[in-house]
Short mmCIF file of C-alpha atoms in Angstrom, two decimals:
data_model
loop_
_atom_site.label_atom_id
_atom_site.label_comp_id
_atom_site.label_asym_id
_atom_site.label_seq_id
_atom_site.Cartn_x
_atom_site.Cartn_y
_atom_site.Cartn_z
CA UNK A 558 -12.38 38.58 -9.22
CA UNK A 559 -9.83 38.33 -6.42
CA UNK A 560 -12.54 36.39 -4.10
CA UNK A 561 -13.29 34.60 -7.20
CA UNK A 562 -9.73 33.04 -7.27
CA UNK A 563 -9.28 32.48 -4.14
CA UNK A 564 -12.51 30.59 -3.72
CA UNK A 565 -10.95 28.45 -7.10
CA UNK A 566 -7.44 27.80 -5.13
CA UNK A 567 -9.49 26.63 -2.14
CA UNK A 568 -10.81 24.24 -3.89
CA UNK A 569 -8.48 23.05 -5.94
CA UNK A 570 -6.03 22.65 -3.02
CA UNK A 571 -8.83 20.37 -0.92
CA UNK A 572 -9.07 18.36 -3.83
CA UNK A 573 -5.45 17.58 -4.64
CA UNK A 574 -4.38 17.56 -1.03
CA UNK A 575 -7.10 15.25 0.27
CA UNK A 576 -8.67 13.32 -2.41
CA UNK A 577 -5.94 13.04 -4.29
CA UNK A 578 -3.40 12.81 -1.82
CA UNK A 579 -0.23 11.40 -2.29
CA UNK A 580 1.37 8.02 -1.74
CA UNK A 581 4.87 6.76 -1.39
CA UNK A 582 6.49 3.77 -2.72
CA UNK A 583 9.31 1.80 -0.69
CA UNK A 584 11.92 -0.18 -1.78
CA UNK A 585 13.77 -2.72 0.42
CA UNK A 586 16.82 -4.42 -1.05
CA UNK A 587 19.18 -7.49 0.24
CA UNK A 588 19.37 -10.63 0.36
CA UNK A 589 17.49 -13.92 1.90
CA UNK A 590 18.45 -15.25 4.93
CA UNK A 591 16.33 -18.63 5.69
CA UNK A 592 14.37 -20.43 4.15
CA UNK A 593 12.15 -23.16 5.38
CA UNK A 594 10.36 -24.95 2.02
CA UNK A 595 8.04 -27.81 3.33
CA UNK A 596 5.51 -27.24 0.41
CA UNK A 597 8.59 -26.54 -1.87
CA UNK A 598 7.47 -23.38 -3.51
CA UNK A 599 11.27 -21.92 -2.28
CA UNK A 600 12.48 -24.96 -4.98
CA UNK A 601 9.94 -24.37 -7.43
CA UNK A 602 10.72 -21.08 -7.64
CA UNK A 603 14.49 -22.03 -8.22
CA UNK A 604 15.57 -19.43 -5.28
CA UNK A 605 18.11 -20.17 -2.32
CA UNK A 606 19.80 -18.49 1.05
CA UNK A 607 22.31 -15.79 -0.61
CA UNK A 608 20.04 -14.50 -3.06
CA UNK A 609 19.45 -11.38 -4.14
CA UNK A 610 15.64 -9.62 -3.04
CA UNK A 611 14.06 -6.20 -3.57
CA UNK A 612 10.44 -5.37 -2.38
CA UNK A 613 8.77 -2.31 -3.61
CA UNK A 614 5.61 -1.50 -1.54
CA UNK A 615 3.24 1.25 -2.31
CA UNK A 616 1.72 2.41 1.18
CA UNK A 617 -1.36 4.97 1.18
CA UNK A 618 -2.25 6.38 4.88
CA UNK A 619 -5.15 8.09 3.32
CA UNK A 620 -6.89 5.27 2.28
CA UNK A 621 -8.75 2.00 3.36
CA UNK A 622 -7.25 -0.92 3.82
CA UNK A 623 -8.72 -4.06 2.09
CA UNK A 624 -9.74 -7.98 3.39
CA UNK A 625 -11.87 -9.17 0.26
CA UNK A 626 -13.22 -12.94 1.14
CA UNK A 627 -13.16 -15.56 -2.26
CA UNK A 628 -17.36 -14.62 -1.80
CA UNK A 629 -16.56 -11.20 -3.18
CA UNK A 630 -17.40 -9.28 0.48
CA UNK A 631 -14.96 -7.21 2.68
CA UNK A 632 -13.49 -7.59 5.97
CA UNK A 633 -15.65 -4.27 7.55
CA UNK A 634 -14.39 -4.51 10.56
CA UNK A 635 -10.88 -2.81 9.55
CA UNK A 636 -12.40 0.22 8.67
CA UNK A 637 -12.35 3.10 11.91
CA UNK A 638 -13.59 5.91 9.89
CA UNK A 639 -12.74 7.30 6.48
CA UNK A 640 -10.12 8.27 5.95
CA UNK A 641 -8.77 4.63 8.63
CA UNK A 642 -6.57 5.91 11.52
CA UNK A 643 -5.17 2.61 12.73
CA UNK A 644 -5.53 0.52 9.60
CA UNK A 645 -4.22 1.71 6.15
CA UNK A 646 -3.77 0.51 2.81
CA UNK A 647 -0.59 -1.44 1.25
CA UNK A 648 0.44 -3.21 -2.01
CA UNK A 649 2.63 -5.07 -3.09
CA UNK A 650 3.82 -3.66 -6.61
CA UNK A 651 6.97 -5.71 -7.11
CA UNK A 652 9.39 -8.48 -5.62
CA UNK A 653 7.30 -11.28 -4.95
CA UNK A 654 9.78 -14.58 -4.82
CA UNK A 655 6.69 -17.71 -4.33
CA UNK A 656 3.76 -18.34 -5.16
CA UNK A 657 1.11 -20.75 -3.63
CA UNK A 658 1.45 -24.86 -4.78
CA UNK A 659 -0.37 -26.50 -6.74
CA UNK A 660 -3.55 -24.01 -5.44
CA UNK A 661 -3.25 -23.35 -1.64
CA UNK A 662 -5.34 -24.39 0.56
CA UNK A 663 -7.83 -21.75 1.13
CA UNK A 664 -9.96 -21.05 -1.75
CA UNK A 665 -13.09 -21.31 0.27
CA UNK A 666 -15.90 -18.12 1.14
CA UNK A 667 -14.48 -17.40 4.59
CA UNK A 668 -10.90 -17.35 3.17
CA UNK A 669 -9.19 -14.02 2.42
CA UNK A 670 -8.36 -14.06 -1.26
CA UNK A 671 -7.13 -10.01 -1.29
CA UNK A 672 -5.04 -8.89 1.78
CA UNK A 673 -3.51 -4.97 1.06
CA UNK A 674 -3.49 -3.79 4.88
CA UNK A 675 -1.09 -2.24 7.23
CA UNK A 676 -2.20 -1.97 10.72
CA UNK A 677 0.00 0.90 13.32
CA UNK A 678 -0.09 -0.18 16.82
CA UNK A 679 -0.06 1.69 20.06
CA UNK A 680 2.79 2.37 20.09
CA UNK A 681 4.81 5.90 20.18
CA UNK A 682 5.29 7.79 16.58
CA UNK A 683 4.53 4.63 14.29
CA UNK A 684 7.20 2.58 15.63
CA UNK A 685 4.82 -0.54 15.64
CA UNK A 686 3.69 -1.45 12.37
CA UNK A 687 2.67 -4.59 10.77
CA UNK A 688 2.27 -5.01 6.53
CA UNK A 689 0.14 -7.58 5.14
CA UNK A 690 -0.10 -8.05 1.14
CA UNK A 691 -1.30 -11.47 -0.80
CA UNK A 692 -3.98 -13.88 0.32
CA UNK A 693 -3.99 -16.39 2.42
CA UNK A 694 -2.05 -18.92 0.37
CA UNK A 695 0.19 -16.63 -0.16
CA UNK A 696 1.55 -13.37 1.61
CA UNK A 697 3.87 -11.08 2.48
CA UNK A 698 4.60 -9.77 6.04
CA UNK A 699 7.01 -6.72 7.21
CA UNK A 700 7.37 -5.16 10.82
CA UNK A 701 8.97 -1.36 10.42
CA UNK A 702 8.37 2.17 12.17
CA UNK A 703 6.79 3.55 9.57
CA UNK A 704 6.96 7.38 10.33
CA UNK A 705 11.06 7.12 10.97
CA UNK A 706 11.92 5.32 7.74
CA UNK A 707 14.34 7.22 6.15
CA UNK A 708 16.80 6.22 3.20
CA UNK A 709 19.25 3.44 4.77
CA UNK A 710 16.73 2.19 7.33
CA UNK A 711 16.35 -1.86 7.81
CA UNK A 712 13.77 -4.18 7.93
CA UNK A 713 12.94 -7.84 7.87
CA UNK A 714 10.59 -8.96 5.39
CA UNK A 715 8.97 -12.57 5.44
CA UNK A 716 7.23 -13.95 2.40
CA UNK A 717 4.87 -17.36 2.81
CA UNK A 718 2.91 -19.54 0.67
CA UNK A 719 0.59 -22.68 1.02
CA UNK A 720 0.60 -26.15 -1.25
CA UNK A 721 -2.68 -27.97 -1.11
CA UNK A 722 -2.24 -30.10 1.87
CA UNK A 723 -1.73 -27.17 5.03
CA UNK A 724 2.12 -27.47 3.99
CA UNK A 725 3.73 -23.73 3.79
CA UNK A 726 6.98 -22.48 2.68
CA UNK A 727 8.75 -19.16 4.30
CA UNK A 728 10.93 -17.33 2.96
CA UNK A 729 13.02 -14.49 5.19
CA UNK A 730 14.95 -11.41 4.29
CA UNK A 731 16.07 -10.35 7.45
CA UNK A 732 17.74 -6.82 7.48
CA UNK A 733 16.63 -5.54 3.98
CA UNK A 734 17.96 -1.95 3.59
CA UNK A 735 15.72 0.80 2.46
CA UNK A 736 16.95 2.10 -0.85
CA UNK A 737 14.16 4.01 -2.23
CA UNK A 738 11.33 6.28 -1.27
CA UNK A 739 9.06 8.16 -3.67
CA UNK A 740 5.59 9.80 -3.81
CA UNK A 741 3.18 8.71 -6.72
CA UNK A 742 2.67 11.90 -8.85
CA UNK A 743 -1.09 13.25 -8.45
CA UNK A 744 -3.08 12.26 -11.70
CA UNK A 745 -2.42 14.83 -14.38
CA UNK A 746 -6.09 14.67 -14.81
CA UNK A 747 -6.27 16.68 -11.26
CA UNK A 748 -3.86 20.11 -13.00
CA UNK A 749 -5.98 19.50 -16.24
CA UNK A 750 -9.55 20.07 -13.98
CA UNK A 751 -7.75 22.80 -12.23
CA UNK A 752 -6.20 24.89 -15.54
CA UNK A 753 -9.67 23.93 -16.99
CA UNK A 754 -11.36 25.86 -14.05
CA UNK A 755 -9.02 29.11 -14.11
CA UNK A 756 -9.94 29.01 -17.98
CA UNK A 757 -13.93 28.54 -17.65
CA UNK A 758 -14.24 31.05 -14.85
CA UNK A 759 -11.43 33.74 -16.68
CA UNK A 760 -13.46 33.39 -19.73
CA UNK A 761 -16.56 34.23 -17.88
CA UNK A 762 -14.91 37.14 -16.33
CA UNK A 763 -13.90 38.15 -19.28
CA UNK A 764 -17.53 38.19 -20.62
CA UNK A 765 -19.25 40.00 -17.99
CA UNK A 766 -17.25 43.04 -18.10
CA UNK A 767 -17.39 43.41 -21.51
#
């Protein structure tokens, strides 16, 4: 029985330590700095310099990053190995200030539509690290050490969307502070399948010695 459990707690640890590893969320808070608006998504949006921003990423090492094309097909050529060691996956799950005008300009099949990517450079302990969410009418771009983040830390953030005609708007949050870092809770589905297993097996137990 005692091999029995142990086998049970190997398992269940792979799974909720590897496959079911757990992400973080970041929040960045401040204010913008610059704005340039030539497509005027900045005025459409009814924001200005002074304003209050807060970004909250969710970053996943353990998974793939993604570059989906408008033709439906990925980018392959970010994926290393599974899980990615250089490339890693990033979204953007609130804080967005513009949006693309009057539909971008690149809708077409070699166009990204889907950009959730981080890419760490070579460079010592994660301090080189770029963030890419959006499309390519309109995304979102940080620079940050990744690995030394810690409550308080700053970052710039820059934010950019198309109009029709080439014509792009940037917005800039330059020293945003780090206010927030938490880890997504592992599916309760994942301590269900595990209690589920103790039961099953225990009940089996149970049966044979009898």
């Amino acid at each position: 029985m005692k091999k029995l459990l142990g086998f049970i707690f190997i398992v269940f640890f792979g799974i909720t330590t590897s496959t079911f590893a757990a992400p973080f969320t970041y929040t960045f808070s401040g204010t913008i700095s610059h704005i340039l608006d030539d497509a005027g998504a900045a005025a459409v949006a009814g924001i200005s310099v002074g304003d209050s921003v807060s970004y909250t990423f969710l970053i996943d090492r353990a998974r793939d990053p993604i570059e989906m094309y408008y033709d439906g097909s990925l980018n392959p050529n970010l994926i290393d190995s599974p899980p990615s060691r250089d490339y890693f996956y990033v979204d953007l799950l609130s804080g967005s200030l513009i949006d693309e005008v009057n539909g971008g300009s690149f809708d077409s099949a070699g166009d990204i539509a889907v950009y959730k990517e981080g890419l760490e450079l070579d460079s010592p302990a994660g301090q080189g690290v770029i963030f890419l969410t959006g499309s390519d009418d309109n995304f979102i771009r940080l620079e940050g050490g990744l690995d030394l983040w810690t409550i308080g830390s700053i970052v710039n953030v820059e934010e950019t969307a198309f109009d029709e005609n080439v014509f792009y708007t940037t917005v800039t949050s330059q020293n945003l502070t780090l206010t927030n870092i938490s880890a997504v809770p592992v599916p309760a589905a994942v301590w269900l399948f595990g209690t589920g297993l103790l039961g099953i097996f225990g009940f089996n137990y149970r049966k044979n010695k009898a």
